[in-house]
Amino acid sequence: AQSVTQLDSHVSVSEGTPVLLRCNYSSSYSPSLFWYVQHPNKGLQLLLKYTSAATLVKGINGFEAEFKKSETSFHLTKPSAHMSDAAEYFCVVSDQGAGGFKTIFGAGTRLFVKA
Amino acid sequence: GAVVSQHPSRVICKSGTSVKIECRSLDFQATTMFWYRQFPKQSLMLMATSNEGSKATYEQGVEKDKFLINHASLTLSTLTVTSAHPEDSSFYICSARGGSPLNTEAFFGQGTRLTVV
């Protein structure tokens, strides 16, 4: 069965410092992994995705994530936080399992950026 | 990426009435569509999965008679909240997936904010 664990419910950083949002997953099959961002009262925006190609994935707005199969992790990073990065971030896993295709969301991590 | 359009973006309805939310894939054929519900400050919870031309599969705890899902064509799925109550107020998001059965990416609509008064 699939599962996604976002290890931090809240992360607070200062503007200009690095961002690390942690995500671990479990999947019985070859999963695809995604990070989405949601600003208050808005829909979802895809930041980046891993679909069995390069393990280091670069996304929009300077974000990137590395798929580490041995650690079952897909942590999201950014070298330098900007105030506009403050939002909710969701790690998502999709795969075609015995129960059919499913997409499972993590619980989300709220990123706060201090001036 | 592919575009999924969800309508309306916001709706306010009276308690006891029904509300229909549409989810359309604009530039691809969506063999599978998904409906999610998001409570304030929480993650998205999968409500149901629908395949074109067949009945939706509901997740445990989701009332299928309350949340009617129709996926009559490869580009349109609808979610109808019947006899809405204030506790149904929430953010509803659809996603659509098409192409190869091996395709594991789904594309999301912008969501519908439902308020029942």
mmCIF file of C-alpha atoms in Angstrom:
data_model
loop_
_atom_site.group_PDB
_atom_site.id
_atom_site.type_symbol
_atom_site.label_atom_id
_atom_site.label_comp_id
_atom_site.label_asym_id
_atom_site.label_seq_id
_atom_site.Cartn_x
_atom_site.Cartn_y
_atom_site.Cartn_z
ATOM 1 C CA ALA A 1 0.000 0.000 0.000
ATOM 2 C CA GLN A 2 1.106 3.538 -0.615
ATOM 3 C CA SER A 3 1.766 6.111 2.029
ATOM 4 C CA VAL A 4 3.369 9.506 2.233
ATOM 5 C CA THR A 5 4.841 11.040 5.356
ATOM 6 C CA GLN A 6 5.791 14.669 5.529
ATOM 7 C CA LEU A 7 7.989 14.805 8.546
ATOM 8 C CA ASP A 8 7.348 18.410 9.539
ATOM 9 C CA SER A 9 3.960 20.049 9.832
ATOM 10 C CA HIS A 10 5.582 23.505 10.019
ATOM 11 C CA VAL A 11 8.937 24.842 8.887
ATOM 12 C CA SER A 12 10.113 28.365 9.563
ATOM 13 C CA VAL A 13 13.118 29.935 7.821
ATOM 14 C CA SER A 14 14.527 33.400 7.366
ATOM 15 C CA GLU A 15 14.462 35.025 3.963
ATOM 16 C CA GLY A 16 17.607 34.181 2.024
ATOM 17 C CA THR A 17 18.340 30.972 3.928
ATOM 18 C CA PRO A 18 17.943 27.415 2.587
ATOM 19 C CA VAL A 19 14.664 25.528 2.668
ATOM 20 C CA LEU A 20 14.328 21.800 3.369
ATOM 21 C CA LEU A 21 10.922 20.121 3.390
ATOM 22 C CA ARG A 22 11.111 16.428 4.134
ATOM 23 C CA CYS A 23 9.064 13.633 2.583
ATOM 24 C CA ASN A 24 9.238 9.871 2.926
ATOM 25 C CA TYR A 25 7.078 7.474 0.978
ATOM 26 C CA SER A 26 6.229 3.823 0.679
ATOM 27 C CA SER A 27 5.074 2.087 -2.451
ATOM 28 C CA SER A 28 5.001 -1.494 -3.610
ATOM 29 C CA TYR A 29 5.527 -0.463 -7.201
ATOM 30 C CA SER A 30 7.532 2.081 -9.139
ATOM 31 C CA PRO A 31 6.009 5.314 -7.970
ATOM 32 C CA SER A 32 5.902 8.769 -9.406
ATOM 33 C CA LEU A 33 6.471 11.518 -6.884
ATOM 34 C CA PHE A 34 5.380 15.126 -6.942
ATOM 35 C CA TRP A 35 5.580 18.282 -4.924
ATOM 36 C CA TYR A 36 2.704 20.762 -5.065
ATOM 37 C CA VAL A 37 2.390 24.183 -3.508
ATOM 38 C CA GLN A 38 -0.868 25.749 -2.358
ATOM 39 C CA HIS A 39 -1.130 29.401 -1.464
ATOM 40 C CA PRO A 40 -3.976 30.475 0.854
ATOM 41 C CA ASN A 41 -7.404 29.985 -0.700
ATOM 42 C CA LYS A 42 -5.852 28.885 -3.972
ATOM 43 C CA GLY A 43 -5.634 25.659 -5.940
ATOM 44 C CA LEU A 44 -2.619 23.446 -6.369
ATOM 45 C CA GLN A 45 0.448 24.324 -8.397
ATOM 46 C CA LEU A 46 2.886 21.640 -9.511
ATOM 47 C CA LEU A 47 6.439 22.445 -8.422
ATOM 48 C CA LEU A 48 8.191 19.388 -9.781
ATOM 49 C CA LYS A 49 7.791 15.693 -10.468
ATOM 50 C CA TYR A 50 9.855 12.510 -10.543
ATOM 51 C CA THR A 51 8.751 9.848 -13.011
ATOM 52 C CA SER A 52 11.669 7.364 -13.164
ATOM 53 C CA ALA A 53 14.076 9.551 -15.101
ATOM 54 C CA ALA A 54 16.830 11.609 -13.443
ATOM 55 C CA THR A 55 16.789 11.292 -9.673
ATOM 56 C CA LEU A 56 17.570 14.969 -9.127
ATOM 57 C CA VAL A 57 14.583 16.911 -10.322
ATOM 58 C CA LYS A 58 14.539 20.647 -10.881
ATOM 59 C CA GLY A 59 11.280 22.499 -10.647
ATOM 60 C CA ILE A 60 9.908 25.986 -10.831
ATOM 61 C CA ASN A 61 10.912 28.942 -8.658
ATOM 62 C CA GLY A 62 14.315 27.457 -7.825
ATOM 63 C CA PHE A 63 13.004 24.349 -6.068
ATOM 64 C CA GLU A 64 14.495 20.926 -6.565
ATOM 65 C CA ALA A 65 14.088 17.468 -5.074
ATOM 66 C CA GLU A 66 16.152 14.297 -5.050
ATOM 67 C CA PHE A 67 14.617 10.856 -5.295
ATOM 68 C CA LYS A 68 16.526 8.459 -3.041
ATOM 69 C CA LYS A 69 15.172 4.971 -3.407
ATOM 70 C CA SER A 70 17.410 3.497 -0.703
ATOM 71 C CA GLU A 71 16.044 6.011 1.790
ATOM 72 C CA THR A 72 12.514 6.127 0.293
ATOM 73 C CA SER A 73 12.783 9.891 0.431
ATOM 74 C CA PHE A 74 11.929 12.783 -1.849
ATOM 75 C CA HIS A 75 12.920 15.904 0.064
ATOM 76 C CA LEU A 76 12.266 19.346 -1.396
ATOM 77 C CA THR A 77 14.975 21.991 -1.225
ATOM 78 C CA LYS A 78 15.643 25.558 -2.262
ATOM 79 C CA PRO A 79 18.964 27.361 -1.739
ATOM 80 C CA SER A 80 17.477 30.702 -0.757
ATOM 81 C CA ALA A 81 13.965 31.327 0.552
ATOM 82 C CA HIS A 82 11.866 34.216 -0.658
ATOM 83 C CA MET A 83 8.919 35.761 1.139
ATOM 84 C CA SER A 84 6.645 34.610 -1.679
ATOM 85 C CA ASP A 85 7.542 30.981 -0.906
ATOM 86 C CA ALA A 86 5.398 31.077 2.232
ATOM 87 C CA ALA A 87 2.651 28.541 1.540
ATOM 88 C CA GLU A 88 1.523 24.961 2.130
ATOM 89 C CA TYR A 89 3.535 22.243 0.394
ATOM 90 C CA PHE A 90 2.282 18.749 -0.369
ATOM 91 C CA CYS A 91 4.319 15.695 -1.244
ATOM 92 C CA VAL A 92 2.346 13.295 -3.429
ATOM 93 C CA VAL A 93 2.892 9.714 -4.567
ATOM 94 C CA SER A 94 1.155 8.032 -7.493
ATOM 95 C CA ASP A 95 1.389 4.484 -8.671
ATOM 96 C CA GLN A 96 -0.494 1.754 -10.432
ATOM 97 C CA GLY A 97 -0.993 -0.832 -7.705
ATOM 98 C CA ALA A 98 -3.125 -3.897 -7.156
ATOM 99 C CA GLY A 99 -6.011 -1.655 -6.186
ATOM 100 C CA GLY A 100 -5.655 0.402 -9.340
ATOM 101 C CA PHE A 101 -4.139 3.790 -9.900
ATOM 102 C CA LYS A 102 -4.011 5.979 -6.826
ATOM 103 C CA THR A 103 -2.630 9.359 -5.891
ATOM 104 C CA ILE A 104 -2.006 9.906 -2.193
ATOM 105 C CA PHE A 105 -1.242 13.247 -0.573
ATOM 106 C CA GLY A 106 0.975 13.853 2.400
ATOM 107 C CA ALA A 107 -0.407 15.840 5.306
ATOM 108 C CA GLY A 108 1.324 18.992 4.130
ATOM 109 C CA THR A 109 4.066 21.243 5.475
ATOM 110 C CA ARG A 110 3.386 24.896 6.150
ATOM 111 C CA LEU A 111 6.415 27.005 5.242
ATOM 112 C CA PHE A 112 6.846 30.319 7.037
ATOM 113 C CA VAL A 113 9.425 32.803 5.766
ATOM 114 C CA LYS A 114 10.627 35.517 8.126
ATOM 115 C CA ALA A 115 11.951 38.836 6.908
ATOM 116 C CA GLY B 1 1.241 20.186 -18.921
ATOM 117 C CA ALA B 2 -2.351 19.274 -19.588
ATOM 118 C CA VAL B 3 -5.149 21.589 -18.477
ATOM 119 C CA VAL B 4 -8.009 20.681 -16.181
ATOM 120 C CA SER B 5 -10.766 23.235 -15.707
ATOM 121 C CA GLN B 6 -13.012 23.133 -12.664
ATOM 122 C CA HIS B 7 -16.195 25.175 -12.385
ATOM 123 C CA PRO B 8 -17.414 27.016 -10.426
ATOM 124 C CA SER B 9 -14.457 28.287 -8.406
ATOM 125 C CA ARG B 10 -16.750 29.437 -5.618
ATOM 126 C CA VAL B 11 -20.356 28.650 -4.777
ATOM 127 C CA ILE B 12 -22.638 29.535 -1.905
ATOM 128 C CA CYS B 13 -25.832 27.568 -1.526
ATOM 129 C CA LYS B 14 -28.639 27.200 0.956
ATOM 130 C CA SER B 15 -28.869 24.227 3.228
ATOM 131 C CA GLY B 16 -30.946 21.465 1.658
ATOM 132 C CA THR B 17 -30.184 22.344 -1.949
ATOM 133 C CA SER B 18 -27.912 20.460 -4.342
ATOM 134 C CA VAL B 19 -24.772 21.781 -5.971
ATOM 135 C CA LYS B 20 -23.026 20.483 -9.065
ATOM 136 C CA ILE B 21 -19.295 20.935 -9.674
ATOM 137 C CA GLU B 22 -17.802 20.275 -13.102
ATOM 138 C CA CYS B 23 -14.335 19.046 -13.949
ATOM 139 C CA ARG B 24 -13.192 19.160 -17.557
ATOM 140 C CA SER B 25 -9.992 18.030 -19.226
ATOM 141 C CA LEU B 26 -9.445 20.607 -21.941
ATOM 142 C CA ASP B 27 -6.700 19.122 -24.074
ATOM 143 C CA PHE B 28 -6.620 15.424 -23.335
ATOM 144 C CA GLN B 29 -8.955 12.519 -22.793
ATOM 145 C CA ALA B 30 -9.283 11.718 -19.128
ATOM 146 C CA THR B 31 -9.825 8.017 -18.662
ATOM 147 C CA THR B 32 -9.798 8.465 -14.896
ATOM 148 C CA MET B 33 -10.892 11.374 -12.761
ATOM 149 C CA PHE B 34 -10.488 11.832 -9.032
ATOM 150 C CA TRP B 35 -12.353 13.960 -6.523
ATOM 151 C CA TYR B 36 -10.728 15.258 -3.371
ATOM 152 C CA ARG B 37 -11.957 17.209 -0.391
ATOM 153 C CA GLN B 38 -9.822 19.508 1.684
ATOM 154 C CA PHE B 39 -10.809 20.702 5.139
ATOM 155 C CA PRO B 40 -9.280 23.942 6.433
ATOM 156 C CA LYS B 41 -5.588 23.619 7.179
ATOM 157 C CA GLN B 42 -5.596 19.944 6.257
ATOM 158 C CA SER B 43 -4.421 17.808 3.386
ATOM 159 C CA LEU B 44 -6.467 16.564 0.456
ATOM 160 C CA MET B 45 -8.519 13.468 1.087
ATOM 161 C CA LEU B 46 -9.460 11.277 -1.843
ATOM 162 C CA MET B 47 -13.238 10.912 -2.019
ATOM 163 C CA ALA B 48 -13.718 8.807 -5.112
ATOM 164 C CA THR B 49 -12.231 7.611 -8.369
ATOM 165 C CA SER B 50 -14.260 7.515 -11.553
ATOM 166 C CA ASN B 51 -13.525 5.847 -14.851
ATOM 167 C CA GLU B 52 -15.319 6.994 -17.961
ATOM 168 C CA GLY B 53 -18.533 5.113 -18.508
ATOM 169 C CA SER B 54 -18.526 3.195 -15.232
ATOM 170 C CA LYS B 55 -19.600 3.784 -11.645
ATOM 171 C CA ALA B 56 -17.326 5.673 -9.332
ATOM 172 C CA THR B 57 -15.361 3.887 -6.642
ATOM 173 C CA TYR B 58 -15.786 5.653 -3.314
ATOM 174 C CA GLU B 59 -13.282 5.708 -0.491
ATOM 175 C CA GLN B 60 -14.294 4.357 2.868
ATOM 176 C CA GLY B 61 -16.473 6.763 4.798
ATOM 177 C CA VAL B 62 -17.651 8.757 1.773
ATOM 178 C CA GLU B 63 -21.421 8.648 1.258
ATOM 179 C CA LYS B 64 -22.055 7.787 -2.371
ATOM 180 C CA ASP B 65 -25.687 8.893 -2.178
ATOM 181 C CA LYS B 66 -24.623 12.283 -0.916
ATOM 182 C CA PHE B 67 -21.740 12.850 -3.292
ATOM 183 C CA LEU B 68 -22.939 11.779 -6.719
ATOM 184 C CA ILE B 69 -20.202 11.410 -9.295
ATOM 185 C CA ASN B 70 -20.805 11.100 -13.008
ATOM 186 C CA HIS B 71 -18.115 10.561 -15.633
ATOM 187 C CA ALA B 72 -20.165 10.347 -18.784
ATOM 188 C CA SER B 73 -17.500 11.388 -21.251
ATOM 189 C CA LEU B 74 -13.726 11.342 -21.571
ATOM 190 C CA THR B 75 -13.521 15.059 -20.890
ATOM 191 C CA LEU B 76 -16.112 15.700 -18.191
ATOM 192 C CA SER B 77 -16.818 14.497 -14.675
ATOM 193 C CA THR B 78 -19.308 16.056 -12.295
ATOM 194 C CA LEU B 79 -19.642 15.949 -8.522
ATOM 195 C CA THR B 80 -23.093 16.730 -7.135
ATOM 196 C CA VAL B 81 -23.422 17.429 -3.438
ATOM 197 C CA THR B 82 -27.013 16.518 -2.678
ATOM 198 C CA SER B 83 -29.077 18.035 0.117
ATOM 199 C CA ALA B 84 -26.113 20.097 1.200
ATOM 200 C CA HIS B 85 -25.547 20.929 4.854
ATOM 201 C CA PRO B 86 -23.136 23.385 6.474
ATOM 202 C CA GLU B 87 -20.762 20.523 7.341
ATOM 203 C CA ASP B 88 -20.357 19.909 3.588
ATOM 204 C CA SER B 89 -18.692 23.308 3.283
ATOM 205 C CA SER B 90 -15.201 22.599 2.057
ATOM 206 C CA PHE B 91 -12.714 22.953 -0.776
ATOM 207 C CA TYR B 92 -13.270 20.325 -3.471
ATOM 208 C CA ILE B 93 -10.591 19.565 -6.058
ATOM 209 C CA CYS B 94 -10.696 17.270 -9.052
ATOM 210 C CA SER B 95 -7.873 15.728 -10.997
ATOM 211 C CA ALA B 96 -7.745 13.884 -14.282
ATOM 212 C CA ARG B 97 -5.484 11.273 -15.755
ATOM 213 C CA GLY B 98 -5.371 9.946 -19.267
ATOM 214 C CA GLY B 99 -3.248 8.209 -21.816
ATOM 215 C CA SER B 100 -1.320 5.062 -21.126
ATOM 216 C CA PRO B 101 -2.261 2.876 -18.154
ATOM 217 C CA LEU B 102 1.358 3.362 -17.091
ATOM 218 C CA ASN B 103 0.908 7.109 -16.871
ATOM 219 C CA THR B 104 1.108 8.072 -13.222
ATOM 220 C CA GLU B 105 0.621 11.820 -13.477
ATOM 221 C CA ALA B 106 -2.744 13.391 -12.797
ATOM 222 C CA PHE B 107 -3.535 17.038 -13.494
ATOM 223 C CA PHE B 108 -5.487 19.119 -11.019
ATOM 224 C CA GLY B 109 -8.270 21.632 -11.365
ATOM 225 C CA GLN B 110 -8.134 24.874 -9.416
ATOM 226 C CA GLY B 111 -10.695 23.765 -6.889
ATOM 227 C CA THR B 112 -14.188 24.809 -5.836
ATOM 228 C CA ARG B 113 -14.872 26.526 -2.539
ATOM 229 C CA LEU B 114 -18.324 25.400 -1.388
ATOM 230 C CA THR B 115 -20.071 27.281 1.395
ATOM 231 C CA VAL B 116 -23.415 26.003 2.627
ATOM 232 C CA VAL B 117 -25.433 28.528 4.632
#
